[in-house]
CSV table of N, CA and C in Angstrom, one decimal:
chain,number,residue,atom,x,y,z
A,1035,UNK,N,-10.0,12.7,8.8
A,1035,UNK,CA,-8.8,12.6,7.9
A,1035,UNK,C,-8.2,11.2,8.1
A,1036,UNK,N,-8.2,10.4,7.1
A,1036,UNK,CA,-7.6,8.7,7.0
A,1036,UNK,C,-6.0,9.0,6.9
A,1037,UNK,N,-5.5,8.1,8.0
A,1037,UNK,CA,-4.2,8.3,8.5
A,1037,UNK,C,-3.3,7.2,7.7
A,1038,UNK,N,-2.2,7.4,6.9
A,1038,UNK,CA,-1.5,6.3,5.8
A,1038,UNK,C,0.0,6.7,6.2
A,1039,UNK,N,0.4,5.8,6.2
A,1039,UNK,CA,1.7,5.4,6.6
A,1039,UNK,C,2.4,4.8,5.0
A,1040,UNK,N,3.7,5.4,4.4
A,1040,UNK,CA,4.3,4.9,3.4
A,1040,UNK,C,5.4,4.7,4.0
A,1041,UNK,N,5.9,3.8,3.0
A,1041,UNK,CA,7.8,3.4,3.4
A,1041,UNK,C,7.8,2.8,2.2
A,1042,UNK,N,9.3,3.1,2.1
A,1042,UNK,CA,10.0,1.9,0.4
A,1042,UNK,C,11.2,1.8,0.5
A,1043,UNK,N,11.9,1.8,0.0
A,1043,UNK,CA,13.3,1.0,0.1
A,1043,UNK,C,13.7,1.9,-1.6
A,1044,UNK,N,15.1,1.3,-1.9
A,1044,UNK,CA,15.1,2.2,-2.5
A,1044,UNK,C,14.7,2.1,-3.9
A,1045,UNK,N,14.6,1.0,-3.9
A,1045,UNK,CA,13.7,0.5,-5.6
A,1045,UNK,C,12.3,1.7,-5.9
A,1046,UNK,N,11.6,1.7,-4.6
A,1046,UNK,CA,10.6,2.4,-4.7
A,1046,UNK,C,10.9,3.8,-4.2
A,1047,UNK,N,11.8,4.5,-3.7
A,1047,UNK,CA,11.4,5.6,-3.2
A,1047,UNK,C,10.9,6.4,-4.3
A,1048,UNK,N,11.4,6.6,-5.4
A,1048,UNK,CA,11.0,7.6,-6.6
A,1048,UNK,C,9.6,7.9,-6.5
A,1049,UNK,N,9.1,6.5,-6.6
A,1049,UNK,CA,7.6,6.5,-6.5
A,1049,UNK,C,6.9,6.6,-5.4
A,1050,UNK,N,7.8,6.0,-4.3
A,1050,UNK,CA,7.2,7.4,-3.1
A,1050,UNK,C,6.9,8.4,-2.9
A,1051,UNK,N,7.6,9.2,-3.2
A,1051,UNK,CA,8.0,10.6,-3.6
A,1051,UNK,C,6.8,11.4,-4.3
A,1052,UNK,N,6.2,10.6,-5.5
A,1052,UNK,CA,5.4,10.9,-6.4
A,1052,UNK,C,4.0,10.3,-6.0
A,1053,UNK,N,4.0,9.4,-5.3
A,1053,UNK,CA,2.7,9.1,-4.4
A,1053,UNK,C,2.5,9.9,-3.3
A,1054,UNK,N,3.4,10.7,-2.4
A,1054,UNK,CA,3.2,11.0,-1.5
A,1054,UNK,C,2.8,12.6,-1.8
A,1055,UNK,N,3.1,13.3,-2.9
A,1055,UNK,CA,2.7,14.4,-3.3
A,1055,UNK,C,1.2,14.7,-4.4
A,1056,UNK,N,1.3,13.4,-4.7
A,1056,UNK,CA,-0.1,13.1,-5.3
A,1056,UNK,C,-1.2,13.0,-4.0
A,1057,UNK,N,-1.1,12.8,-2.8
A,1057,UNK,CA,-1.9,12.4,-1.6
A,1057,UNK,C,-2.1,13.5,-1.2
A,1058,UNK,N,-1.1,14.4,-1.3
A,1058,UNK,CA,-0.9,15.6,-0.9
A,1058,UNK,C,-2.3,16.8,-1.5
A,1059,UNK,N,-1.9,16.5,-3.1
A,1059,UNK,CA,-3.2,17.1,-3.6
A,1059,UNK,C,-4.4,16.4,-3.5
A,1060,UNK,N,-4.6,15.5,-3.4
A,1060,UNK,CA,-5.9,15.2,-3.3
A,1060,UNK,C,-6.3,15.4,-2.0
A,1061,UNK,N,-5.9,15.7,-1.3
A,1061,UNK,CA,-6.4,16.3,0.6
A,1061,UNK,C,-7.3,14.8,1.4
A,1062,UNK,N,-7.3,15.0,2.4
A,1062,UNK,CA,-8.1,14.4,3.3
A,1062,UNK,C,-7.3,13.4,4.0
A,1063,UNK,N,-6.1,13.6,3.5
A,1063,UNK,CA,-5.2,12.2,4.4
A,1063,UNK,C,-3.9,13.3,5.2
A,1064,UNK,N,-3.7,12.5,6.3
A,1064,UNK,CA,-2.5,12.5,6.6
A,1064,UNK,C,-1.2,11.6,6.6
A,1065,UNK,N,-0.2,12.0,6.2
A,1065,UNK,CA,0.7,11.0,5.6
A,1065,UNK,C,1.7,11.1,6.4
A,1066,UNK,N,2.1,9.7,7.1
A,1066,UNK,CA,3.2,10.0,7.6
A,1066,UNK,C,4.8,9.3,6.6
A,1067,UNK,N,5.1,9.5,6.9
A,1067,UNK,CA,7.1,9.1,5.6
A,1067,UNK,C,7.4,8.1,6.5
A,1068,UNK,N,7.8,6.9,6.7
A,1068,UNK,CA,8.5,6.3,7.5
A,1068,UNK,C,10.1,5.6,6.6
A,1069,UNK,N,9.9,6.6,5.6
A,1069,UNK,CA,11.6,5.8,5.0
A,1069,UNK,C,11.0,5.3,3.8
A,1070,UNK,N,12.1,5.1,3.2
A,1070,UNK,CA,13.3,5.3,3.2
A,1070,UNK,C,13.4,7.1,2.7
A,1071,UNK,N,14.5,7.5,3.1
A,1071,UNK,CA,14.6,9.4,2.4
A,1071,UNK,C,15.2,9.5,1.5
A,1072,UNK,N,15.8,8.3,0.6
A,1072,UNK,CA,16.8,8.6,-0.6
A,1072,UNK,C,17.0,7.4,-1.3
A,1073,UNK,N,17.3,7.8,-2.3
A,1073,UNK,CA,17.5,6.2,-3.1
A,1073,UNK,C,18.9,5.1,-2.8
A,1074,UNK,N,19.3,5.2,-1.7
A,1074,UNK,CA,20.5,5.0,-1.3
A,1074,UNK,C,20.6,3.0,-1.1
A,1075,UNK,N,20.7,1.9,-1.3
A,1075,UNK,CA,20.2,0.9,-1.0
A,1075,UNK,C,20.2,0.8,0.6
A,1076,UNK,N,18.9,0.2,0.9
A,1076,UNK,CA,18.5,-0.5,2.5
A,1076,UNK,C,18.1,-1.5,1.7
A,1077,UNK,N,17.3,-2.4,2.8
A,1077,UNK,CA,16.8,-3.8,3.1
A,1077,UNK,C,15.6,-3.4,3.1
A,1078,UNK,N,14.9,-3.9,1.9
A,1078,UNK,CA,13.1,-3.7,2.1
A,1078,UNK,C,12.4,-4.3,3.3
A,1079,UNK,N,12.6,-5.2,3.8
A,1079,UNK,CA,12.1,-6.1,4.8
A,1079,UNK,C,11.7,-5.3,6.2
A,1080,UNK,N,13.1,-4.0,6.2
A,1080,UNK,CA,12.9,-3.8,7.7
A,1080,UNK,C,11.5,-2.4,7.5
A,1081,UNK,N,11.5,-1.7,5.9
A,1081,UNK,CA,10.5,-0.7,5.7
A,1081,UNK,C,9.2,-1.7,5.8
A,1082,UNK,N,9.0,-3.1,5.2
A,1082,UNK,CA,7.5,-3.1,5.1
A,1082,UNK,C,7.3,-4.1,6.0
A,1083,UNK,N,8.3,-4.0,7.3
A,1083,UNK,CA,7.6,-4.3,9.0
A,1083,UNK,C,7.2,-3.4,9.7
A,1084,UNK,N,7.8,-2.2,9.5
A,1084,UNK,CA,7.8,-0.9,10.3
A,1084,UNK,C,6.1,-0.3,9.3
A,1085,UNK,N,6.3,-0.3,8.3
A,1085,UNK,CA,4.8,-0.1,7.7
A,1085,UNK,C,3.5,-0.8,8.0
A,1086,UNK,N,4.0,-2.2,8.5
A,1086,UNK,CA,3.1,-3.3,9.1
A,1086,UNK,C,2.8,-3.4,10.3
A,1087,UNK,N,3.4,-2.8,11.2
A,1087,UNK,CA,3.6,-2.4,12.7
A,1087,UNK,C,2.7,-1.0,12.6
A,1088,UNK,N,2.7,0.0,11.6
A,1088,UNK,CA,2.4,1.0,12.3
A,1088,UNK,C,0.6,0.8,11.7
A,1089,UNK,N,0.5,0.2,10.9
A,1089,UNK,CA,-1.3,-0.2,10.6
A,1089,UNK,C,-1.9,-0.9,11.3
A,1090,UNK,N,-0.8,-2.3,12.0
A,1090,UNK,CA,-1.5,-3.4,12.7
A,1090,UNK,C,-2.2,-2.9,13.9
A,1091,UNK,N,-1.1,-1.8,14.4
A,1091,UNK,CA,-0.8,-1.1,15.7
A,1091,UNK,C,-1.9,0.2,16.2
A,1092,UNK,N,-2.8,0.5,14.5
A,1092,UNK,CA,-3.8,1.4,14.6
A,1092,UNK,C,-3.0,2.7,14.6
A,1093,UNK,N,-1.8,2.8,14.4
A,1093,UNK,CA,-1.3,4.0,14.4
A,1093,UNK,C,-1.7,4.8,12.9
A,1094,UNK,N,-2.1,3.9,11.5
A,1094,UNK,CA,-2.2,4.3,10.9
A,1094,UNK,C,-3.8,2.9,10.1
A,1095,UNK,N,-4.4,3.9,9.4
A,1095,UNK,CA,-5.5,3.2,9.3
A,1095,UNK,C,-5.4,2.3,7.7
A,1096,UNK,N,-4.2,3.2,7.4
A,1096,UNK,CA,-3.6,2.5,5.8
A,1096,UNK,C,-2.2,2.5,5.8
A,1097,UNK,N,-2.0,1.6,4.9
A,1097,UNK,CA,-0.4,1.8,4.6
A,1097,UNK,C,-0.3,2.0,3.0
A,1098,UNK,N,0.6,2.3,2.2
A,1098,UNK,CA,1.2,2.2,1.0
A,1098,UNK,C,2.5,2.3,1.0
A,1099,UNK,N,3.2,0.4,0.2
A,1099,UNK,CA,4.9,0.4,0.4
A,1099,UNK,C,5.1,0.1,-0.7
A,1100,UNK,N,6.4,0.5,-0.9
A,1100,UNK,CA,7.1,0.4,-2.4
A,1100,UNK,C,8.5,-0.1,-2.4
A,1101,UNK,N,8.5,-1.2,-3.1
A,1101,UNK,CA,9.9,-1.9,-3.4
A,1101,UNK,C,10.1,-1.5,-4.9
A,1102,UNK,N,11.1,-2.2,-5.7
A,1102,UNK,CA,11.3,-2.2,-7.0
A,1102,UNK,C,10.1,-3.4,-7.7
A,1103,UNK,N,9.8,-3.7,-7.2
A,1103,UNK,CA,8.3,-4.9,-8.1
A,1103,UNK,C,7.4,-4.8,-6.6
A,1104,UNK,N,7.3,-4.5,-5.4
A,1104,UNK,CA,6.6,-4.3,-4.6
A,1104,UNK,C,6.0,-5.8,-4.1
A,1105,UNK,N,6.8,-6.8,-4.4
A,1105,UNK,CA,6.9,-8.7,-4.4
A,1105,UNK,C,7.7,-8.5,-2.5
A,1106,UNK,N,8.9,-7.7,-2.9
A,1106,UNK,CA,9.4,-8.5,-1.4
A,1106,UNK,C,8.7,-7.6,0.3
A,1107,UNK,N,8.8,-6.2,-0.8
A,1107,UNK,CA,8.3,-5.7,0.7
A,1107,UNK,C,6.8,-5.8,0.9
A,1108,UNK,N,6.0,-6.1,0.3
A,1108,UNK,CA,4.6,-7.0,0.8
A,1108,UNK,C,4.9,-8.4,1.0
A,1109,UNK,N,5.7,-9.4,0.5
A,1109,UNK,CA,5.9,-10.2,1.7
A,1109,UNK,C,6.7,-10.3,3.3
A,1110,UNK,N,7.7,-9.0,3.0
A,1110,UNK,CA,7.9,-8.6,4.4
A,1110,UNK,C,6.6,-8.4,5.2
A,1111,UNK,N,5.9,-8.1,4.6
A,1111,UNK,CA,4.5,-6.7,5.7
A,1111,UNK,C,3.3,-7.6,6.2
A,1112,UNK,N,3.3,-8.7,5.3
A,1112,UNK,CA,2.3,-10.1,5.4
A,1112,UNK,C,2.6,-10.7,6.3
A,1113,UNK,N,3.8,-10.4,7.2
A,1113,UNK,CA,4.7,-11.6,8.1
A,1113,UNK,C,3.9,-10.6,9.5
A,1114,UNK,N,3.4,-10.1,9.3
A,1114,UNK,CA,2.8,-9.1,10.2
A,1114,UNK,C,1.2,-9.4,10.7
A,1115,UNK,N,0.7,-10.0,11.6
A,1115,UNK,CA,-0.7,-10.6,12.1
A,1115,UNK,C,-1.4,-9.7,12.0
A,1116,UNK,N,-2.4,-9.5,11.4
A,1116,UNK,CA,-3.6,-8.8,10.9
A,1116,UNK,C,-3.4,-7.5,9.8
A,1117,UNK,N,-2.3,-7.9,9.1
A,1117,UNK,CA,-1.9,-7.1,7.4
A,1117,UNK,C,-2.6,-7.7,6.0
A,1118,UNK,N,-2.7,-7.3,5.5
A,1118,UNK,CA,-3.5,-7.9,4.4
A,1118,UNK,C,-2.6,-6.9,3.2
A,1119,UNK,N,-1.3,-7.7,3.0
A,1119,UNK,CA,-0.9,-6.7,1.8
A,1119,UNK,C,-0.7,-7.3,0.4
A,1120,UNK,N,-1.7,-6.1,-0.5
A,1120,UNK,CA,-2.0,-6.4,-1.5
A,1120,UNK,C,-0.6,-5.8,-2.9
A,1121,UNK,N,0.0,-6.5,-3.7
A,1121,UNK,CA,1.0,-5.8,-4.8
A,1121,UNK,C,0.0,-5.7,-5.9
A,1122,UNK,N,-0.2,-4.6,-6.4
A,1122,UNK,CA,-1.3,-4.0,-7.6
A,1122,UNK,C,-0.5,-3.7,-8.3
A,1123,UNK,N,-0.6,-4.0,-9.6
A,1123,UNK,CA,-0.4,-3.8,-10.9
A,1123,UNK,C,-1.1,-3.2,-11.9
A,1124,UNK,N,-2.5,-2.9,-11.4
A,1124,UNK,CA,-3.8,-2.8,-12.0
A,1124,UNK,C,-4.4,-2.1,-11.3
A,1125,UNK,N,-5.6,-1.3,-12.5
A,1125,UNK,CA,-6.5,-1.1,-11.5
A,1125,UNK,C,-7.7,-2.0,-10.9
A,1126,UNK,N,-7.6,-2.5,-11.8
A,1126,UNK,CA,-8.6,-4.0,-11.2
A,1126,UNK,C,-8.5,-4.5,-10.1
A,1127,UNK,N,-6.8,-5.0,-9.9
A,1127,UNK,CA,-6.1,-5.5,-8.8
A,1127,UNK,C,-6.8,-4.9,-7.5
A,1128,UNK,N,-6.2,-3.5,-7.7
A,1128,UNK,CA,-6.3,-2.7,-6.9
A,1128,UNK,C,-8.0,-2.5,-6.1
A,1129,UNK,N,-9.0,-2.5,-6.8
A,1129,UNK,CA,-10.3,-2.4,-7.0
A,1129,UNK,C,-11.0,-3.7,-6.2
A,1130,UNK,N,-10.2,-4.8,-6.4
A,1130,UNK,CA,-10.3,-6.3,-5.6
A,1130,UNK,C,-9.8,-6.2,-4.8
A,1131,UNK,N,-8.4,-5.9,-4.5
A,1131,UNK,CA,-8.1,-6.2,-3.3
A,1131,UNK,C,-8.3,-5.7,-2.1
A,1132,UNK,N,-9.3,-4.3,-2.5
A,1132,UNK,CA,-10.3,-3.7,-1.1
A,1132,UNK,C,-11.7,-3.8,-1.4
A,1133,UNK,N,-12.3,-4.5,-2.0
A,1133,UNK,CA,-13.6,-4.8,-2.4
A,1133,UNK,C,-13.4,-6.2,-1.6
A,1134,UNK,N,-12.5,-6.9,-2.4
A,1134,UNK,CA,-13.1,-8.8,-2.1
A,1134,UNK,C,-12.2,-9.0,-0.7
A,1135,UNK,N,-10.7,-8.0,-0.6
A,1135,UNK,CA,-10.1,-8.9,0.3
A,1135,UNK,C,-9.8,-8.3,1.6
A,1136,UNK,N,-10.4,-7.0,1.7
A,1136,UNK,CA,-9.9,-5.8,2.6
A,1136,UNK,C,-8.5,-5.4,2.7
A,1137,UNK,N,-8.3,-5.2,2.1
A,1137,UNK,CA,-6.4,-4.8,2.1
A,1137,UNK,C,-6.4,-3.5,2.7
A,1138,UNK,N,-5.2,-3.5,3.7
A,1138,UNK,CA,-5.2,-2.8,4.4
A,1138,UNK,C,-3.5,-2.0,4.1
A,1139,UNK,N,-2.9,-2.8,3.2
A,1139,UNK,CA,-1.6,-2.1,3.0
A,1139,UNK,C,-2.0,-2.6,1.3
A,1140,UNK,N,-1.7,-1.3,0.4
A,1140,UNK,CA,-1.5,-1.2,-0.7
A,1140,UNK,C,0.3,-1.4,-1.4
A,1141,UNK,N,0.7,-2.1,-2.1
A,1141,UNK,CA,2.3,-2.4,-2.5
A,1141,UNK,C,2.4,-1.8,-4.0
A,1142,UNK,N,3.4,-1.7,-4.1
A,1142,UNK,CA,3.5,-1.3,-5.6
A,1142,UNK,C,5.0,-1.2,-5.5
A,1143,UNK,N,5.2,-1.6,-7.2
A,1143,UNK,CA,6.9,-1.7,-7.7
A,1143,UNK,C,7.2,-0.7,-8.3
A,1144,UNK,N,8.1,0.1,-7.9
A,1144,UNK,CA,8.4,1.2,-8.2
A,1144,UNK,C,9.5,1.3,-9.9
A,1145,UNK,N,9.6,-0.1,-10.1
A,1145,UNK,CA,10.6,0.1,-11.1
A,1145,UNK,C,9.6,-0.8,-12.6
A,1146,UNK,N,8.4,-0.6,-12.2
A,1146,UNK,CA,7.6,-1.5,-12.9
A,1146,UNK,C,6.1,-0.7,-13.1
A,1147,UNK,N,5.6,-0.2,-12.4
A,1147,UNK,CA,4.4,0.5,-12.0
A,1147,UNK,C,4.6,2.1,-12.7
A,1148,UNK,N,4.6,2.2,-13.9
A,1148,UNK,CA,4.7,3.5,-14.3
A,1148,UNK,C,3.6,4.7,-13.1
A,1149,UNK,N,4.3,6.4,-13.0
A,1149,UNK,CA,3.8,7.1,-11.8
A,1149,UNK,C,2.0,7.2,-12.4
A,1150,UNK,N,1.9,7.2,-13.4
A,1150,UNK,CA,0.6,7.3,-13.9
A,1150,UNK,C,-0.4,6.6,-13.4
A,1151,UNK,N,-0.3,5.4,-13.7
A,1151,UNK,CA,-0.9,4.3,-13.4
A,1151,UNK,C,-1.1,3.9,-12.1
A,1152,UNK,N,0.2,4.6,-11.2
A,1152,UNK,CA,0.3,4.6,-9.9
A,1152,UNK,C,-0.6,5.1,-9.1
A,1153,UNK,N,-0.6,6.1,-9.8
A,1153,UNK,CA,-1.9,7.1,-9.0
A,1153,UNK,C,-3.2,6.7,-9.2
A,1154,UNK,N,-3.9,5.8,-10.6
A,1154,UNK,CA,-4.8,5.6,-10.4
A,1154,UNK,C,-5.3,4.6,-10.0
A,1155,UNK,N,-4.0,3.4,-9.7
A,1155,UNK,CA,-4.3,2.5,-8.5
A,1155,UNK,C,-4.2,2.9,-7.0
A,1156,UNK,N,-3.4,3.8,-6.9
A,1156,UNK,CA,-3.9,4.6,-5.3
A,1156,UNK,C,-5.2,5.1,-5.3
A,1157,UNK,N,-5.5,5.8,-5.8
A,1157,UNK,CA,-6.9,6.8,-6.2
A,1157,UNK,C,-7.9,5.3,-6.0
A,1158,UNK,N,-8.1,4.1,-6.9
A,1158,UNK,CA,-9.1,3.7,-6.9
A,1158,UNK,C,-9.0,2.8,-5.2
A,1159,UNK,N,-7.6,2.4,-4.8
A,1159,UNK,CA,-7.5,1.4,-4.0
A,1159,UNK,C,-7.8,2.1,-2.9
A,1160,UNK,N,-7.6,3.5,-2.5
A,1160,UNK,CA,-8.3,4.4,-1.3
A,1160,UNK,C,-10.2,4.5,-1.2
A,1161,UNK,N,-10.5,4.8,-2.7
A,1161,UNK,CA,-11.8,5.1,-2.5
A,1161,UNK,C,-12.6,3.7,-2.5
A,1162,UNK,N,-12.1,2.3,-2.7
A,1162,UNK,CA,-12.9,1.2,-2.6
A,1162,UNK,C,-13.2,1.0,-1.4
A,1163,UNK,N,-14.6,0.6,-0.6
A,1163,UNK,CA,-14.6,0.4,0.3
A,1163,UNK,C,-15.0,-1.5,0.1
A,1164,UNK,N,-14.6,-1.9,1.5
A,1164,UNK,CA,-14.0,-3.1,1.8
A,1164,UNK,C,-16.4,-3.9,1.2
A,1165,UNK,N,-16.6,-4.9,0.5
A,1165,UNK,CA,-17.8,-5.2,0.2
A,1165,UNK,C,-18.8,-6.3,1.5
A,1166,UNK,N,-17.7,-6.8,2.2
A,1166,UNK,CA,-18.3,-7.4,3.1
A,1166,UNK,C,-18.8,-9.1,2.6
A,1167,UNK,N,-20.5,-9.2,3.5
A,1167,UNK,CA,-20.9,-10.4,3.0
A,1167,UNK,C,-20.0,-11.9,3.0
A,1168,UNK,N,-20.0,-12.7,1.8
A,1168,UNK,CA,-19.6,-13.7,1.6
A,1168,UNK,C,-17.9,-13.2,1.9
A,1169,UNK,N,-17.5,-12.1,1.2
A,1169,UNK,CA,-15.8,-11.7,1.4
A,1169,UNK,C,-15.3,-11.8,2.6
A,1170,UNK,N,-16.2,-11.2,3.8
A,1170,UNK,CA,-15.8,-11.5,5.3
A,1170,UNK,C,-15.5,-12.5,5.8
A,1171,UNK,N,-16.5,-13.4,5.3
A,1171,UNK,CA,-16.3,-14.8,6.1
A,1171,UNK,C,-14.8,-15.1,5.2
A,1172,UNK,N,-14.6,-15.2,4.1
A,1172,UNK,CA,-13.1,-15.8,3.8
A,1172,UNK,C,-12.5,-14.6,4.2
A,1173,UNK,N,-12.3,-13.4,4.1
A,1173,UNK,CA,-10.9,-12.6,5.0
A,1173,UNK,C,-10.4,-13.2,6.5
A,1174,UNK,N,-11.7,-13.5,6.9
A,1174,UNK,CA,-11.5,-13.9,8.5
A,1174,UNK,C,-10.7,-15.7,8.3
A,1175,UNK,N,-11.2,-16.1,7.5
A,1175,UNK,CA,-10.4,-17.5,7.6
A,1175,UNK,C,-8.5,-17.3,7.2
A,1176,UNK,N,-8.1,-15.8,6.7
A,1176,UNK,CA,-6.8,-15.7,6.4
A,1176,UNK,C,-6.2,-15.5,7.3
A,1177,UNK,N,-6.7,-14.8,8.3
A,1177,UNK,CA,-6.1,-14.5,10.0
A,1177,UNK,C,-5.5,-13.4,10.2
């Protein structure tokens, strides 16, 4: 069972909420919530450290964080040594950024990313596996 860690702040929690129950049906993960529980405003920065902390740390083998455009709290989570977080808008995005770049935290804007679309950039960004090859050698040069 692949272990995923979400957090958002409150731009994204909605679409937390609806990712996290979408995960729910599709089985095979365990999810842990690390925040936010309400749309109440926090500070994205401190959810997509603690989401970057708990993937770097092996606690969790994925992450998925949500801001209101999913811009700040993936640059929060990037400040994090050996995170690779990708903001999808696409499914393409999403399809590259665990194909070409290994992304290990998935981002998404919760005030921007309709729930539809959401799901089938989680759906594809889960089931891509990372391609290797020429991609390795440049992942490893990002650090």
């Amino acid at each position: 069972m692949t272990k995923l860690v979400l957090a958002a702040d409150h731009g994204g929690f909605e679409l937390k909420e609806i990712i996290k129950k979408f995960l729910a049906e599709l089985g095979g993960y365990a999810v842990k919530d690390i925040g936010a529980y309400s749309a109440e405003s926090v500070d994205y920065p401190e959810y997509g450290h603690k989401a970057a902390a708990a993937v770097a740390s092996g606690q969790a083998e994925r992450g998925i964080i949500f801001c209101g455009t999913g811009i700040g709290i993936s640059i929060a989570a990037n400040k994090t040594a050996g995170i690779r977080a990708a903001n999808c808008v696409s499914e393409y995005m999403a399809e590259m950024s665990r194909s070409h770049n290994d992304a290990n935290i998935l981002a998404l804007g919760g005030r921007i990313v309709e729930p539809e679309l959401a799901k089938k950039i989680v759906k594809i960004w889960l089931d891509t596996p990372f391609a290797g090859g020429r991609h390795e050698r440049r992942v490893k040069q990002i650090g």
